[in-house]
mmCIF file of C-alpha atoms in Angstrom:
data_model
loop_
_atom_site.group_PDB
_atom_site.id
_atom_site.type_symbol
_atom_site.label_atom_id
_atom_site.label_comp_id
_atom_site.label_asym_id
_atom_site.label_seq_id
_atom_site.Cartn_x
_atom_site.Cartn_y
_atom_site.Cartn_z
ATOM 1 C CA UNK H 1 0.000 0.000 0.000
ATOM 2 C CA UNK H 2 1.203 3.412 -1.080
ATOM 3 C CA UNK H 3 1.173 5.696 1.769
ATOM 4 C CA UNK H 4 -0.619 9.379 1.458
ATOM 5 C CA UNK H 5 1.986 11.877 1.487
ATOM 6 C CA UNK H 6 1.665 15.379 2.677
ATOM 7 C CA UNK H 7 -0.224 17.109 -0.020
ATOM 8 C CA UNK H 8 -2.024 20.444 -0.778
ATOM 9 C CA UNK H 9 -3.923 22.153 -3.405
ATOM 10 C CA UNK H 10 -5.924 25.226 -4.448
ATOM 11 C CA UNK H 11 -8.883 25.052 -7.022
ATOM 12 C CA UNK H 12 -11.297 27.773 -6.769
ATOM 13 C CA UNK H 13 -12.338 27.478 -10.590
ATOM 14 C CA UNK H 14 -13.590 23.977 -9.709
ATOM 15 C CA UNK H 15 -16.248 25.575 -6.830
ATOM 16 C CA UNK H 16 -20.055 24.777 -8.029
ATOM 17 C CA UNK H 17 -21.144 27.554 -10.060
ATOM 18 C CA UNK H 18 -23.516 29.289 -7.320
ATOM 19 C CA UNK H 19 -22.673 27.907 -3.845
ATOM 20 C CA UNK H 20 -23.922 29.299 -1.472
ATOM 21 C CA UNK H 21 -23.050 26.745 1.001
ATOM 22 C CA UNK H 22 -18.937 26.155 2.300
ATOM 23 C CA UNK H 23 -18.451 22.827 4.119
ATOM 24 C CA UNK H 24 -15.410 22.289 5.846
ATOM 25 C CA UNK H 25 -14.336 18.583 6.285
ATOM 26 C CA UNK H 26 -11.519 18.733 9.060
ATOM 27 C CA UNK H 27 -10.445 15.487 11.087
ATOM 28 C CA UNK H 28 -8.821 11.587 9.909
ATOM 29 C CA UNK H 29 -9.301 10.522 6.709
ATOM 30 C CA UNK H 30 -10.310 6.420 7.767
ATOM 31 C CA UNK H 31 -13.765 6.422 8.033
ATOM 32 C CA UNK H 32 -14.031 8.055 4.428
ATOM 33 C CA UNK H 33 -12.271 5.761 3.052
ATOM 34 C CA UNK H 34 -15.344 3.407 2.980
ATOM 35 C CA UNK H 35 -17.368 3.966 -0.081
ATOM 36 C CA UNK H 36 -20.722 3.901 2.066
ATOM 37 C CA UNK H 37 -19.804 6.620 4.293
ATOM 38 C CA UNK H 38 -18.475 8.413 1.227
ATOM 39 C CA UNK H 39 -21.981 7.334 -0.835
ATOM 40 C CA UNK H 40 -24.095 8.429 2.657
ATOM 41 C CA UNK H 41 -21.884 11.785 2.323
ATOM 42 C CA UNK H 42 -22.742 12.522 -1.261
ATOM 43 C CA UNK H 43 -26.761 11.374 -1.318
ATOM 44 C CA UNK H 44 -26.885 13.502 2.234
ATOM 45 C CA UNK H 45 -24.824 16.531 2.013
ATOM 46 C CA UNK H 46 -23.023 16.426 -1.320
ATOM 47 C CA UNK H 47 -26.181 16.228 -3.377
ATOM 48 C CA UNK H 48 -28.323 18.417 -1.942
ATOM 49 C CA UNK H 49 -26.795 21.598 -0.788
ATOM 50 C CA UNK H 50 -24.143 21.493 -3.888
ATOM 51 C CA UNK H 51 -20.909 23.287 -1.471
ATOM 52 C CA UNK H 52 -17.387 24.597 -2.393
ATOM 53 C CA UNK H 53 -16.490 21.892 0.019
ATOM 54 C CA UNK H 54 -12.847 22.190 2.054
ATOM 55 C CA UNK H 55 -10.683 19.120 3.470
ATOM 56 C CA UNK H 56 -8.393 19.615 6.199
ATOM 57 C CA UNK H 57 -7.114 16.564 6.766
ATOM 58 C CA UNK H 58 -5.191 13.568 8.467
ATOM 59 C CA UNK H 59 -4.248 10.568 6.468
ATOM 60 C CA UNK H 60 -2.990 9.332 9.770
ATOM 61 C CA UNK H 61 -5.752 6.312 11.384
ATOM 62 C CA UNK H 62 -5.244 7.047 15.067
ATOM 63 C CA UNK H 63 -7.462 5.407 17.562
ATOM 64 C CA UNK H 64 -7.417 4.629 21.174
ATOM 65 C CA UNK H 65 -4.646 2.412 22.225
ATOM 66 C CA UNK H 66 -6.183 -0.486 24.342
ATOM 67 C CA UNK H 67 -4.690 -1.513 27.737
ATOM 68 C CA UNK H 68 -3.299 -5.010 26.297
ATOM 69 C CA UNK H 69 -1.524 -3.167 22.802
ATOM 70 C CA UNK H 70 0.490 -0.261 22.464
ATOM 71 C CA UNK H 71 1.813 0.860 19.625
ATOM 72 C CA UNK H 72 3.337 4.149 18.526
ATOM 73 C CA UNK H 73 3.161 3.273 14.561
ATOM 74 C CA UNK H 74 -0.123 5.230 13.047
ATOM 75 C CA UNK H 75 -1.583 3.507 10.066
ATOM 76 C CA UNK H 76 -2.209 5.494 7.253
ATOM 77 C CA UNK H 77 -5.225 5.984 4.146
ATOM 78 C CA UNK H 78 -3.220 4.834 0.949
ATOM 79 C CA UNK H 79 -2.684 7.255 -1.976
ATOM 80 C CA UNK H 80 -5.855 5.286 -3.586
ATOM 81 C CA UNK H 81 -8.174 5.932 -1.017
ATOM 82 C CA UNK H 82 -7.352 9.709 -1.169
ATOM 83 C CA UNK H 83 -7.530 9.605 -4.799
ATOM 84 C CA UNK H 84 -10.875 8.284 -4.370
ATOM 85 C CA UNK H 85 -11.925 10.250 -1.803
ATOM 86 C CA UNK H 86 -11.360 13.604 -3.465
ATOM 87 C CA UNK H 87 -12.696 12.275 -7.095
ATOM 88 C CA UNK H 88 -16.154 12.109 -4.731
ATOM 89 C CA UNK H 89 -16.269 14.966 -3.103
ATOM 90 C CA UNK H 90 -14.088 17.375 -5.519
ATOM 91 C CA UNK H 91 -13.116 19.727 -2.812
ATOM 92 C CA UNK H 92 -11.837 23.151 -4.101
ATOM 93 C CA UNK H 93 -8.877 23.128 -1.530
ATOM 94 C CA UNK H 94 -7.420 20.128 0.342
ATOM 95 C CA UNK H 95 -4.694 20.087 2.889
ATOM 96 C CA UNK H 96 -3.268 16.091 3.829
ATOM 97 C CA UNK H 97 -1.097 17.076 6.747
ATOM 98 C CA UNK H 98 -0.103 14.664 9.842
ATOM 99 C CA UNK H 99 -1.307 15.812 13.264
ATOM 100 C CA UNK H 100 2.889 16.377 13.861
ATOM 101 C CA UNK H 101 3.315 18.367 11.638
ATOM 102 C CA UNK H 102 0.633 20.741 11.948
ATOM 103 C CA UNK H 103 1.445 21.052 15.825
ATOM 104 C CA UNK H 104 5.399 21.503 14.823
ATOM 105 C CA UNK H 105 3.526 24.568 12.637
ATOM 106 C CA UNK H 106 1.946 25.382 15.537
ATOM 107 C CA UNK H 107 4.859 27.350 16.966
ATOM 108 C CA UNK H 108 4.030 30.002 15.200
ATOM 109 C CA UNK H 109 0.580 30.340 16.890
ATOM 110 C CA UNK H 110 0.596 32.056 19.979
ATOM 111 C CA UNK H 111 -2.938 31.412 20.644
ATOM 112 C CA UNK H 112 -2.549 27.654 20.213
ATOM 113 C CA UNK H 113 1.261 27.039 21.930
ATOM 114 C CA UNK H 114 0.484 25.858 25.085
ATOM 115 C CA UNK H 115 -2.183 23.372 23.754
ATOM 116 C CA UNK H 116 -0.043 22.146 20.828
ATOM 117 C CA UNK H 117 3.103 21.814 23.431
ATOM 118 C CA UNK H 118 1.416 19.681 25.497
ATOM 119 C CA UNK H 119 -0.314 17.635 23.230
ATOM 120 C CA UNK H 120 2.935 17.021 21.177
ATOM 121 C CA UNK H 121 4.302 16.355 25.123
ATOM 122 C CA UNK H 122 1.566 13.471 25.902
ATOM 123 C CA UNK H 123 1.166 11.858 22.265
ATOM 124 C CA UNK H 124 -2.402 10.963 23.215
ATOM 125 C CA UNK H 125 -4.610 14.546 23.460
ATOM 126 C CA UNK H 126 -3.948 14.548 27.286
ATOM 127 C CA UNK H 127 -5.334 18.474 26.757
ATOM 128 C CA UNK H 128 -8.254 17.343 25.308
ATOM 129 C CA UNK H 129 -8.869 13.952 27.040
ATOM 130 C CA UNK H 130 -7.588 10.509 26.411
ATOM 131 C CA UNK H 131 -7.045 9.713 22.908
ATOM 132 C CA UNK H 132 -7.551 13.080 21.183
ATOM 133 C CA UNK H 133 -6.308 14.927 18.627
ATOM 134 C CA UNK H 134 -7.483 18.304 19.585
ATOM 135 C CA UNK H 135 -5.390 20.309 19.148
ATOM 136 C CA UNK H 136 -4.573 19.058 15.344
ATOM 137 C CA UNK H 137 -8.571 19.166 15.147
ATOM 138 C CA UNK H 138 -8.390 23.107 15.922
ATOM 139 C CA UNK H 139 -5.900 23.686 13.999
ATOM 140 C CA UNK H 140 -7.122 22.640 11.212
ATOM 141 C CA UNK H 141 -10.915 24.188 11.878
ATOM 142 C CA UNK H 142 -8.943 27.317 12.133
ATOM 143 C CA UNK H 143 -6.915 26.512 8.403
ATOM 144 C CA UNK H 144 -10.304 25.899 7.327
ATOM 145 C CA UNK H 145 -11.901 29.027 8.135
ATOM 146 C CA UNK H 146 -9.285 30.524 6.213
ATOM 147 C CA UNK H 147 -9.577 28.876 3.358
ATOM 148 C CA UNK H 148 -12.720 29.848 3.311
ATOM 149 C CA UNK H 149 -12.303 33.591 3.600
ATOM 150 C CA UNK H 150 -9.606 33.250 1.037
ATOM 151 C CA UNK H 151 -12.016 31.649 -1.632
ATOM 152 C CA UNK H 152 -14.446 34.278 -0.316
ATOM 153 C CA UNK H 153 -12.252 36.873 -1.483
ATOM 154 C CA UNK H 154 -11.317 35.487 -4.654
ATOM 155 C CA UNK H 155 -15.115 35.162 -5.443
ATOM 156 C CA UNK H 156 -15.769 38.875 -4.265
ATOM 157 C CA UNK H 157 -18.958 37.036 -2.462
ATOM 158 C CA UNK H 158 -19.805 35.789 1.000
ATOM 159 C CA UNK H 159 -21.425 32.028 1.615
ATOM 160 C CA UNK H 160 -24.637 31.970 3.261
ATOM 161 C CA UNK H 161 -24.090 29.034 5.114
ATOM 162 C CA UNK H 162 -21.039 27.226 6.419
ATOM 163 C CA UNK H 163 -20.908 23.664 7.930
ATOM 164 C CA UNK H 164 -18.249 21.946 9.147
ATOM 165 C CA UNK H 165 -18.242 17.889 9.662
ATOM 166 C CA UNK H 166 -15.539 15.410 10.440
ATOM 167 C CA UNK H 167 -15.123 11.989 7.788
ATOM 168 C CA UNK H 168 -16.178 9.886 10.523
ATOM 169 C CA UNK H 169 -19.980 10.747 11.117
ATOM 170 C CA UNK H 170 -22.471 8.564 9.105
ATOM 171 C CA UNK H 171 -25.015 10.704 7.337
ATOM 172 C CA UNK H 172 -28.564 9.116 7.806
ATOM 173 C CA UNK H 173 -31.523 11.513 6.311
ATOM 174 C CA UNK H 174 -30.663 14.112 3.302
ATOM 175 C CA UNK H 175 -30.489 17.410 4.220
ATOM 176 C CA UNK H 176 -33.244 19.325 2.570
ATOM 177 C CA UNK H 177 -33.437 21.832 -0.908
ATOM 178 C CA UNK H 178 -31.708 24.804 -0.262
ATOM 179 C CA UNK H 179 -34.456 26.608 -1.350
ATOM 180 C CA UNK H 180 -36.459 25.292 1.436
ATOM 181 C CA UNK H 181 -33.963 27.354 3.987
#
């Protein structure tokens, strides 16, 4: 399996013409790599509200470390499973960074030192409680929100709405027409 590298990119031009809806998809990429919860994603959010949709991600697959295993080797989504991924949800920016290295960026963020120092200290979201990432998680709500001011910018237009979901919930009823709101 081909590991997902650290990877970026920018496409405004490839927004739906229109959107009036920005949703942010910020957390660990292993959940979406199921085609289900990448189908329930598309028939329940995708589909219906038709968003410049932004992916600040991990392609790490963390989870909480049992009593009887411990292991400090993260699993990761494979270059497919990105590649798949984006081809369903066509996001018009995506950041693939590792929790490590968006906490060694960190540094440069007052507001966030303390809480990136000590989660980079415990290795297991002691800030945020056992097994978090929360830290990375803010982070990258925060790089989100940004990207979404920048493509505001570049648009000359504000979104009406903005959402922001992680790749692990399950979508179960379809959100309704836009029109409707």
């Amino acid at each position: 399996m081909h590991r997902a590298h650290t990877q970026s990119f920018w496409h405004p031009q490839d927004m739906p013409p229109g959107a009036r809806v920005a949703l942010c998809i910020t957390g660990q990429l292993r959940s979406l790599a199921y085609t289900w919860v990448q189908d329930a994603l598309r028939s329940a959010v995708l589909e219906p509200l038709v968003p410049a949709s932004f992916m600040q991600v991990s392609g790490e697959q963390k989870g909480p470390i049992t009593s009887d295993v411990e292991s400090d080797r993260a699993e990761y989504t494979s270059l497919a499973e990105v590649r798949r991924i984006v081809s369903t949800i066509r996001p018009v920016g995506l950041a693939l960074r590792d929790d490590a290295e968006i906490l060694a960026e960190s540094a440069q963020s007052p507001a966030f030192e303390t809480l990136a120092r000590t989660e980079a200290r415990s290795g297991r979201g002691a800030s945020c409680g056992p097994y978090s990432s929360c830290a990375p998680l803010l982070l990258r709500f925060a790089a989100c929100a940004r990207d979404i001011k920048k493509l505001e910018r570049w648009r000359r237009a504000a979104f009406s709405w903005v959402m922001q979901t992680r790749p692990d919930l399950l979508w179960s009823c379809r959100f309704p027409d836009l029109a409707l709101w």
